[in-house]
Amino acid sequence: MNAKARLLMAPVLGAEQTDGVIRRVNALEALADVRELRPFLARAGR
Amino acid sequence: MSAADITGRLARYMVEARERSLPPDVAREARHRILDTLAAMVSGAHLKPGEMAIKYARAQGGAAEATVVTTDIRTTAINAALANAMFAHADETDDFHPATKAHPGCCVVPTALAMAEREGSSGTELLNAVTLGYDLCCRFLMALGADLVRATHRSAEGTSSTMGSVGAAAALARLDEKGMRHALSYAAQQVSGIWSWVRDAEHVEKAFDSRATPRARRKIRWTRRA
């Protein structure tokens, strides 16, 4: 699943943001506020 | 228990499911579905339905409640859910339920994400809401009979996406039993869609099958104020 997600997301979000999404979703129970995903899913200038 | 209390049983289940601790294998599957759908959203944002959704969301404006992924747009949860759901099914990389051919991820996850952003929900609350949404999405169609719905030229996908999304949204809105009953009723009133979407190879028309979902959520907000 991580590999599929990386393949689909990295061309759009870049490697750094993509890894940020994957890490946080895989440890979703540790996320205090879903808004912490915002900087990894958004992209400036588009 | 009378047959007339089916809505009550479901409403109570929805209230309890919000707080229930998920078995580890279910939680793992839910995390995978969320990641899988986020990937489908991101990759679909650049296709025609995605571009149209971005243009629409940008024009709508609105309170900055939730993110339209891959953009700098923050808009109402209603608009964000619609745009992200259009992304999620733009390239058919989203999941589907073999028994009913429902596509739970592309409706439930964008709705849950937008609502969780709006509410400031935790990751665990998102996980429980998505799990409940998947249950409602697929089980409503199993109970109705997917082929029976399609045989009437209506969109089975419209039914499943609306009921699944309202399950996730209602959980994150922390509705009580009465609120859940209202949410289910409002969602059922808004189920829409006809089979003609299958002719649209560009995956734009299908978005209207699920447009009822954000509207149902808006009505949930009214319920909460009541």
Coordinates of C-alpha atoms in Angstrom, one line a residue:
Chain A
M1 CA 0.0 0.0 0.0
N2 CA 2.8 2.4 0.8
A3 CA 4.4 1.7 -2.6
K4 CA 1.2 2.3 -4.4
A5 CA 0.6 5.5 -2.5
R6 CA 4.1 6.7 -3.2
L7 CA 3.8 6.0 -6.9
L8 CA 0.5 8.0 -7.2
M9 CA 1.4 10.9 -4.9
A10 CA 5.0 11.7 -5.3
P11 CA 4.7 13.0 -8.9
V12 CA 2.2 15.6 -7.6
L13 CA 3.2 16.3 -4.0
G14 CA 6.9 15.5 -4.2
A15 CA 8.8 12.9 -2.1
E16 CA 8.9 14.8 1.1
Q17 CA 5.2 15.6 1.4
T18 CA 4.3 12.1 0.2
D19 CA 6.4 10.5 2.9
G20 CA 4.8 12.8 5.4
V21 CA 1.3 11.7 4.4
I22 CA 2.3 8.0 4.5
R23 CA 4.0 8.2 7.9
R24 CA 1.1 10.0 9.5
V25 CA -1.7 7.8 8.1
N26 CA 0.2 4.6 9.1
A27 CA 0.2 6.0 12.6
L28 CA -3.2 7.6 12.5
E29 CA -4.1 6.8 16.1
A30 CA -1.2 9.0 17.2
L31 CA -2.5 12.0 15.3
A32 CA -4.0 14.5 17.8
D33 CA -5.6 16.6 15.1
V34 CA -6.3 15.7 11.5
R35 CA -5.4 19.2 10.6
E36 CA -1.8 18.2 11.0
L37 CA -2.1 16.5 7.6
R38 CA -2.8 19.8 5.9
P39 CA 0.8 20.9 5.1
F40 CA 1.4 17.5 3.5
L41 CA -1.7 17.3 1.3
A42 CA -1.9 20.9 0.2
R43 CA 0.3 22.5 -2.4
A44 CA 1.1 26.2 -2.7
G45 CA 0.4 28.0 -6.0
R46 CA -2.1 25.7 -7.4
Chain B
M1 CA -38.4 -5.5 18.3
S2 CA -40.6 -4.0 15.7
A3 CA -39.5 -3.6 12.1
A4 CA -40.3 0.1 12.5
D5 CA -37.4 0.4 14.8
I6 CA -34.7 -0.4 12.2
T7 CA -33.7 3.2 11.9
G8 CA -33.4 3.4 15.7
R9 CA -31.2 0.3 15.9
L10 CA -29.0 1.7 13.2
A11 CA -28.9 5.2 14.8
R12 CA -27.8 3.6 18.2
Y13 CA -25.2 1.5 16.5
M14 CA -23.8 4.6 14.8
V15 CA -23.6 6.4 18.2
E16 CA -21.8 3.4 19.8
A17 CA -19.5 2.9 16.8
R18 CA -18.1 6.4 17.1
E19 CA -16.4 5.5 20.4
R20 CA -15.8 1.8 19.9
S21 CA -12.2 0.5 20.0
L22 CA -11.5 -1.1 16.6
P23 CA -9.9 -4.6 16.5
P24 CA -6.3 -4.3 15.3
D25 CA -6.9 -5.9 11.9
V26 CA -9.9 -3.6 11.3
A27 CA -7.9 -0.6 12.2
R28 CA -5.0 -1.6 9.9
E29 CA -7.5 -2.1 7.0
A30 CA -9.0 1.3 7.7
R31 CA -5.6 3.0 7.7
H32 CA -4.8 1.2 4.4
R33 CA -8.1 2.4 2.8
I34 CA -7.5 5.9 4.0
L35 CA -4.0 6.0 2.5
D36 CA -5.2 4.3 -0.7
T37 CA -7.9 6.9 -1.2
L38 CA -5.7 9.8 -0.4
A39 CA -3.4 8.5 -3.1
A40 CA -6.3 8.3 -5.5
M41 CA -7.3 11.8 -4.6
V42 CA -3.9 13.2 -5.3
S43 CA -3.4 11.4 -8.6
G44 CA -6.9 12.3 -9.8
A45 CA -6.5 16.0 -9.1
H46 CA -4.7 16.5 -12.4
L47 CA -7.3 14.8 -14.6
K48 CA -10.3 16.5 -16.2
P49 CA -12.7 15.9 -13.3
G50 CA -10.0 17.2 -10.9
E51 CA -9.4 20.3 -12.9
M52 CA -13.1 21.0 -13.1
A53 CA -13.5 20.5 -9.4
I54 CA -10.7 22.8 -8.6
K55 CA -12.1 25.5 -10.8
Y56 CA -15.5 25.1 -9.1
A57 CA -14.2 25.0 -5.5
R58 CA -12.0 28.1 -6.1
A59 CA -15.1 30.0 -7.4
Q60 CA -17.2 29.0 -4.4
G61 CA -15.0 30.7 -1.8
G62 CA -16.5 30.1 1.6
A63 CA -15.2 29.6 5.2
A64 CA -11.8 28.0 5.3
E65 CA -12.8 24.8 7.0
A66 CA -11.1 22.0 4.9
T67 CA -8.4 21.5 2.3
V68 CA -8.8 20.8 -1.4
V69 CA -5.8 18.5 -1.7
T70 CA -2.9 19.3 -4.1
T71 CA -4.0 23.0 -4.0
D72 CA -3.8 26.0 -1.8
I73 CA -7.6 26.2 -1.6
R74 CA -9.2 25.9 1.8
T75 CA -13.0 26.2 1.6
T76 CA -16.1 24.9 3.3
A77 CA -16.1 21.2 4.3
I78 CA -19.0 20.8 1.8
N79 CA -17.0 22.1 -1.1
A80 CA -13.8 20.4 -0.1
A81 CA -15.6 17.0 0.2
L82 CA -17.1 17.4 -3.3
A83 CA -13.8 18.4 -4.9
N84 CA -11.8 15.7 -3.2
A85 CA -14.4 13.1 -4.0
M86 CA -14.3 14.0 -7.7
F87 CA -10.5 13.7 -7.5
A88 CA -10.7 10.3 -5.8
H89 CA -12.7 8.6 -8.6
A90 CA -11.1 10.5 -11.5
D91 CA -8.7 7.7 -12.5
E92 CA -10.3 4.5 -11.1
T93 CA -7.4 3.9 -8.7
D94 CA -9.9 4.0 -5.8
D95 CA -11.1 0.9 -4.0
F96 CA -14.4 -1.0 -4.7
H97 CA -16.5 -3.6 -2.9
P98 CA -16.7 -6.7 -5.1
A99 CA -20.1 -7.9 -3.8
T100 CA -22.0 -4.7 -4.6
K101 CA -19.5 -2.8 -6.9
A102 CA -19.8 0.1 -4.5
H103 CA -16.8 2.5 -4.3
P104 CA -16.6 3.2 -0.6
G105 CA -13.3 5.0 -0.4
C106 CA -14.0 7.8 -2.9
C107 CA -17.1 9.0 -1.1
V108 CA -16.4 8.1 2.6
V109 CA -12.8 9.2 2.9
P110 CA -13.1 12.7 1.4
T111 CA -16.2 13.4 3.4
A112 CA -14.5 12.2 6.6
L113 CA -11.3 14.1 5.9
A114 CA -13.2 17.4 5.3
M115 CA -15.4 16.9 8.3
A116 CA -12.4 15.9 10.5
E117 CA -10.6 19.1 9.4
R118 CA -13.6 21.2 10.2
E119 CA -14.1 19.7 13.6
G120 CA -10.4 19.3 14.6
S121 CA -11.0 15.6 15.1
S122 CA -8.3 13.2 16.2
G123 CA -6.8 10.4 14.0
T124 CA -8.7 7.8 16.0
E125 CA -12.0 9.6 15.4
L126 CA -11.2 9.8 11.7
L127 CA -10.5 6.0 11.7
N128 CA -13.7 5.1 13.5
A129 CA -15.7 7.4 11.2
V130 CA -14.3 6.0 8.0
T131 CA -14.9 2.4 9.3
L132 CA -18.6 3.3 10.0
G133 CA -18.9 5.0 6.6
Y134 CA -17.6 1.9 4.8
D135 CA -20.0 -0.3 6.8
L136 CA -23.0 1.9 5.8
C137 CA -21.9 2.3 2.2
C138 CA -21.7 -1.4 1.5
R139 CA -24.3 -2.7 3.9
F140 CA -27.1 -0.4 2.7
L141 CA -26.5 -1.7 -0.9
M142 CA -26.3 -5.3 0.3
A143 CA -29.6 -4.9 2.2
L144 CA -31.3 -3.2 -0.7
G145 CA -29.9 -5.5 -3.3
A146 CA -27.5 -3.7 -5.7
D147 CA -28.9 -5.4 -8.8
L148 CA -32.5 -4.5 -7.7
V149 CA -31.5 -0.9 -7.5
R150 CA -29.8 -0.9 -10.8
A151 CA -32.7 -2.7 -12.4
T152 CA -34.8 0.4 -11.8
H153 CA -32.2 2.4 -13.8
R154 CA -31.2 4.2 -10.7
S155 CA -27.6 4.5 -9.6
A156 CA -26.7 2.0 -6.9
E157 CA -23.5 4.1 -6.5
G158 CA -25.5 7.1 -5.6
T159 CA -27.2 5.2 -2.8
S160 CA -24.1 3.7 -1.4
S161 CA -22.0 6.9 -1.6
T162 CA -24.6 9.0 0.1
M163 CA -25.3 6.6 3.0
G164 CA -21.6 5.8 3.5
S165 CA -20.7 9.5 3.6
V166 CA -23.4 10.4 6.0
G167 CA -22.3 7.7 8.4
A168 CA -18.8 9.1 8.5
A169 CA -19.9 12.7 8.7
A170 CA -22.5 12.1 11.4
A171 CA -19.9 10.3 13.5
L172 CA -17.5 13.2 13.3
A173 CA -20.3 15.6 14.1
R174 CA -20.8 13.6 17.3
L175 CA -24.6 13.4 16.8
D176 CA -26.7 11.7 19.4
E177 CA -29.3 9.0 18.5
K178 CA -31.9 11.6 17.4
G179 CA -29.3 13.4 15.3
M180 CA -28.3 10.2 13.7
R181 CA -31.9 9.4 12.8
H182 CA -32.3 12.8 11.2
A183 CA -29.0 12.5 9.3
L184 CA -30.1 9.1 7.9
S185 CA -33.4 10.5 6.9
Y186 CA -32.0 13.6 5.2
A187 CA -29.4 11.5 3.4
A188 CA -32.0 9.0 2.2
Q189 CA -34.1 11.9 0.8
Q190 CA -31.1 13.0 -1.2
V191 CA -30.0 9.8 -2.7
S192 CA -29.9 10.4 -6.4
G193 CA -28.3 9.3 -9.7
I194 CA -29.4 7.4 -12.8
W195 CA -27.5 4.8 -14.8
S196 CA -26.6 7.2 -17.6
W197 CA -23.3 7.9 -15.8
V198 CA -21.9 4.8 -17.4
R199 CA -21.7 6.6 -20.7
D200 CA -19.4 9.3 -19.3
A201 CA -15.9 8.0 -19.9
E202 CA -14.4 11.1 -18.3
H203 CA -15.8 10.4 -14.9
V204 CA -17.5 13.8 -14.5
E205 CA -21.1 12.8 -14.4
K206 CA -20.6 10.3 -11.7
A207 CA -19.7 13.1 -9.3
F208 CA -23.3 14.1 -9.2
D209 CA -24.3 10.7 -7.8
S210 CA -22.5 11.7 -4.6
R211 CA -23.3 15.4 -4.6
A212 CA -26.0 14.8 -2.1
T213 CA -23.4 13.9 0.5
P214 CA -22.1 17.4 1.3
R215 CA -25.7 18.7 1.3
A216 CA -26.7 16.0 3.8
R217 CA -23.9 17.2 6.0
R218 CA -25.0 20.8 5.8
K219 CA -28.4 19.6 7.1
I220 CA -26.7 17.7 9.9
R221 CA -25.3 21.1 11.0
W222 CA -28.8 22.4 11.2
T223 CA -29.7 19.3 13.2
R224 CA -26.9 20.1 15.6
R225 CA -28.2 23.6 16.1
A226 CA -31.7 22.4 16.8

